[in-house]
Amino acid sequence: MKIKVLRHMLVDSNITPSRPGAVVDVDDDIAKELIAQGTAEAASGAKKGDDATDEKAAPAPANKKAPDPKTRVPDMPILALDMVKSHLRVTWPNEDQLIGLYLAAAEGSAASFLNRKVYPDQDALEAAVLAETAGDDPMVVNPEIQAAVLLTVGHLYMNREDTIVGATVAELPRGALALLQPYRVGLGV
């Protein structure tokens, strides 16, 4: 049965995210349940492919496609977009570009704080050294740096403005900077 998606949801056992306005073809029992929940409506004669919002136009689920170069940091791709979306508990694809921007900013911020380039694996590090682009004191990413990047992306995603009104806010004592501090180099003085 064809249904029109009214809000973000998972439409099948493969956990395919669907965006509002998409027309998708699902099992009749699932369609009836989604319509009863108010997350979809019958597509009343719509044929798959007729509508510009057809699910075919949506990107494939993140776990089935190669990373989009727009959502990765070319110099320091230390985290996959899928992992970041999992951390943020985001299952829909329409925020991939925004999350990719936050990921790039978080990875760049971590590298700037560390005063060194960070590479995803030893092969990438060795290639950069051979190409003489590794800079001073390059390193391979570790779980602490990855966690710091995830914390920073989470902060950027949840706090999309410079200010918060009507809320008491406190920085957690073991935040991103505490995770990065042991690996920082070139402090000067």
mmCIF file with all atom_site columns, N, CA and C in Angstrom, residues 46-70:
data_model
loop_
_atom_site.group_PDB
_atom_site.id
_atom_site.type_symbol
_atom_site.label_atom_id
_atom_site.label_alt_id
_atom_site.label_comp_id
_atom_site.label_asym_id
_atom_site.label_entity_id
_atom_site.label_seq_id
_atom_site.pdbx_PDB_ins_code
_atom_site.Cartn_x
_atom_site.Cartn_y
_atom_site.Cartn_z
_atom_site.occupancy
_atom_site.B_iso_or_equiv
_atom_site.pdbx_formal_charge
_atom_site.auth_seq_id
_atom_site.auth_comp_id
_atom_site.auth_asym_id
_atom_site.auth_atom_id
_atom_site.pdbx_PDB_model_num
ATOM 1  N N  . ALA A 1 46 ? -1.769 7.716  -5.543 1.00 0.00 ? 46 ALA A N  1
ATOM 2  C CA . ALA A 1 46 ? -0.436 8.142  -5.988 1.00 0.00 ? 46 ALA A CA 1
ATOM 3  C C  . ALA A 1 46 ? 0.346  6.933  -6.444 1.00 0.00 ? 46 ALA A C  1
ATOM 4  N N  . LYS A 1 47 ? 1.034  7.084  -7.514 1.00 0.00 ? 47 LYS A N  1
ATOM 5  C CA . LYS A 1 47 ? 1.882  6.017  -8.011 1.00 0.00 ? 47 LYS A CA 1
ATOM 6  C C  . LYS A 1 47 ? 3.316  6.368  -7.681 1.00 0.00 ? 47 LYS A C  1
ATOM 7  N N  . LYS A 1 48 ? 4.031  5.391  -7.234 1.00 0.00 ? 48 LYS A N  1
ATOM 8  C CA . LYS A 1 48 ? 5.431  5.630  -6.900 1.00 0.00 ? 48 LYS A CA 1
ATOM 9  C C  . LYS A 1 48 ? 6.138  6.165  -8.134 1.00 0.00 ? 48 LYS A C  1
ATOM 10 N N  . GLY A 1 49 ? 6.818  7.304  -7.984 1.00 0.00 ? 49 GLY A N  1
ATOM 11 C CA . GLY A 1 49 ? 7.524  7.910  -9.095 1.00 0.00 ? 49 GLY A CA 1
ATOM 12 C C  . GLY A 1 49 ? 6.784  9.112  -9.641 1.00 0.00 ? 49 GLY A C  1
ATOM 13 N N  . ASP A 1 50 ? 5.473  9.291  -9.320 1.00 0.00 ? 50 ASP A N  1
ATOM 14 C CA . ASP A 1 50 ? 4.701  10.423 -9.816 1.00 0.00 ? 50 ASP A CA 1
ATOM 15 C C  . ASP A 1 50 ? 5.061  11.718 -9.115 1.00 0.00 ? 50 ASP A C  1
ATOM 16 N N  . ASP A 1 51 ? 5.360  11.649 -7.847 1.00 0.00 ? 51 ASP A N  1
ATOM 17 C CA . ASP A 1 51 ? 5.546  12.817 -7.002 1.00 0.00 ? 51 ASP A CA 1
ATOM 18 C C  . ASP A 1 51 ? 7.020  13.187 -6.911 1.00 0.00 ? 51 ASP A C  1
ATOM 19 N N  . ALA A 1 52 ? 7.309  14.471 -6.892 1.00 0.00 ? 52 ALA A N  1
ATOM 20 C CA . ALA A 1 52 ? 8.706  14.920 -6.742 1.00 0.00 ? 52 ALA A CA 1
ATOM 21 C C  . ALA A 1 52 ? 9.258  14.555 -5.377 1.00 0.00 ? 52 ALA A C  1
ATOM 22 N N  . THR A 1 53 ? 8.363  14.262 -4.420 1.00 0.00 ? 53 THR A N  1
ATOM 23 C CA . THR A 1 53 ? 8.827  13.897 -3.084 1.00 0.00 ? 53 THR A CA 1
ATOM 24 C C  . THR A 1 53 ? 8.900  12.396 -2.914 1.00 0.00 ? 53 THR A C  1
ATOM 25 N N  . ASP A 1 54 ? 8.862  11.652 -3.996 1.00 0.00 ? 54 ASP A N  1
ATOM 26 C CA . ASP A 1 54 ? 8.956  10.195 -3.950 1.00 0.00 ? 54 ASP A CA 1
ATOM 27 C C  . ASP A 1 54 ? 10.186 9.763  -3.172 1.00 0.00 ? 54 ASP A C  1
ATOM 28 N N  . GLU A 1 55 ? 10.073 8.672  -2.451 1.00 0.00 ? 55 GLU A N  1
ATOM 29 C CA . GLU A 1 55 ? 11.184 8.185  -1.619 1.00 0.00 ? 55 GLU A CA 1
ATOM 30 C C  . GLU A 1 55 ? 12.421 7.884  -2.447 1.00 0.00 ? 55 GLU A C  1
ATOM 31 N N  . LYS A 1 56 ? 12.258 7.598  -3.758 1.00 0.00 ? 56 LYS A N  1
ATOM 32 C CA . LYS A 1 56 ? 13.427 7.356  -4.596 1.00 0.00 ? 56 LYS A CA 1
ATOM 33 C C  . LYS A 1 56 ? 14.344 8.575  -4.621 1.00 0.00 ? 56 LYS A C  1
ATOM 34 N N  . ALA A 1 57 ? 13.776 9.754  -4.506 1.00 0.00 ? 57 ALA A N  1
ATOM 35 C CA . ALA A 1 57 ? 14.571 10.977 -4.560 1.00 0.00 ? 57 ALA A CA 1
ATOM 36 C C  . ALA A 1 57 ? 15.390 11.167 -3.294 1.00 0.00 ? 57 ALA A C  1
ATOM 37 N N  . ALA A 1 58 ? 15.002 10.510 -2.219 1.00 0.00 ? 58 ALA A N  1
ATOM 38 C CA . ALA A 1 58 ? 15.736 10.653 -0.958 1.00 0.00 ? 58 ALA A CA 1
ATOM 39 C C  . ALA A 1 58 ? 17.032 9.872  -1.029 1.00 0.00 ? 58 ALA A C  1
ATOM 40 N N  . PRO A 1 59 ? 18.053 10.318 -0.310 1.00 0.00 ? 59 PRO A N  1
ATOM 41 C CA . PRO A 1 59 ? 19.303 9.568  -0.303 1.00 0.00 ? 59 PRO A CA 1
ATOM 42 C C  . PRO A 1 59 ? 19.093 8.182  0.294  1.00 0.00 ? 59 PRO A C  1
ATOM 43 N N  . ALA A 1 60 ? 19.937 7.255  -0.088 1.00 0.00 ? 60 ALA A N  1
ATOM 44 C CA . ALA A 1 60 ? 19.870 5.912  0.471  1.00 0.00 ? 60 ALA A CA 1
ATOM 45 C C  . ALA A 1 60 ? 20.198 5.974  1.944  1.00 0.00 ? 60 ALA A C  1
ATOM 46 N N  . PRO A 1 61 ? 19.757 5.002  2.742  1.00 0.00 ? 61 PRO A N  1
ATOM 47 C CA . PRO A 1 61 ? 20.098 5.003  4.154  1.00 0.00 ? 61 PRO A CA 1
ATOM 48 C C  . PRO A 1 61 ? 21.612 5.095  4.327  1.00 0.00 ? 61 PRO A C  1
ATOM 49 N N  . ALA A 1 62 ? 22.032 5.811  5.368  1.00 0.00 ? 62 ALA A N  1
ATOM 50 C CA . ALA A 1 62 ? 23.447 6.112  5.570  1.00 0.00 ? 62 ALA A CA 1
ATOM 51 C C  . ALA A 1 62 ? 24.309 4.858  5.635  1.00 0.00 ? 62 ALA A C  1
ATOM 52 N N  . ASN A 1 63 ? 23.780 3.760  6.155  1.00 0.00 ? 63 ASN A N  1
ATOM 53 C CA . ASN A 1 63 ? 24.605 2.571  6.292  1.00 0.00 ? 63 ASN A CA 1
ATOM 54 C C  . ASN A 1 63 ? 24.776 1.815  4.975  1.00 0.00 ? 63 ASN A C  1
ATOM 55 N N  . LYS A 1 64 ? 24.176 2.274  3.889  1.00 0.00 ? 64 LYS A N  1
ATOM 56 C CA . LYS A 1 64 ? 24.259 1.572  2.618  1.00 0.00 ? 64 LYS A CA 1
ATOM 57 C C  . LYS A 1 64 ? 24.961 2.387  1.537  1.00 0.00 ? 64 LYS A C  1
ATOM 58 N N  . LYS A 1 65 ? 25.547 3.550  1.874  1.00 0.00 ? 65 LYS A N  1
ATOM 59 C CA . LYS A 1 65 ? 26.184 4.359  0.848  1.00 0.00 ? 65 LYS A CA 1
ATOM 60 C C  . LYS A 1 65 ? 27.547 4.827  1.323  1.00 0.00 ? 65 LYS A C  1
ATOM 61 N N  . ALA A 1 66 ? 28.344 5.216  0.358  1.00 0.00 ? 66 ALA A N  1
ATOM 62 C CA . ALA A 1 66 ? 29.660 5.763  0.686  1.00 0.00 ? 66 ALA A CA 1
ATOM 63 C C  . ALA A 1 66 ? 29.482 7.153  1.286  1.00 0.00 ? 66 ALA A C  1
ATOM 64 N N  . PRO A 1 67 ? 30.405 7.586  2.148  1.00 0.00 ? 67 PRO A N  1
ATOM 65 C CA . PRO A 1 67 ? 30.284 8.911  2.744  1.00 0.00 ? 67 PRO A CA 1
ATOM 66 C C  . PRO A 1 67 ? 30.278 10.005 1.676  1.00 0.00 ? 67 PRO A C  1
ATOM 67 N N  . ASP A 1 68 ? 29.442 10.983 1.867  1.00 0.00 ? 68 ASP A N  1
ATOM 68 C CA . ASP A 1 68 ? 29.362 12.126 0.975  1.00 0.00 ? 68 ASP A CA 1
ATOM 69 C C  . ASP A 1 68 ? 30.557 13.032 1.252  1.00 0.00 ? 68 ASP A C  1
ATOM 70 N N  . PRO A 1 69 ? 31.320 13.413 0.223  1.00 0.00 ? 69 PRO A N  1
ATOM 71 C CA . PRO A 1 69 ? 32.482 14.248 0.477  1.00 0.00 ? 69 PRO A CA 1
ATOM 72 C C  . PRO A 1 69 ? 32.121 15.596 1.090  1.00 0.00 ? 69 PRO A C  1
ATOM 73 N N  . LYS A 1 70 ? 30.892 16.076 0.907  1.00 0.00 ? 70 LYS A N  1
ATOM 74 C CA . LYS A 1 70 ? 30.495 17.348 1.504  1.00 0.00 ? 70 LYS A CA 1
ATOM 75 C C  . LYS A 1 70 ? 30.350 17.239 3.018  1.00 0.00 ? 70 LYS A C  1
#
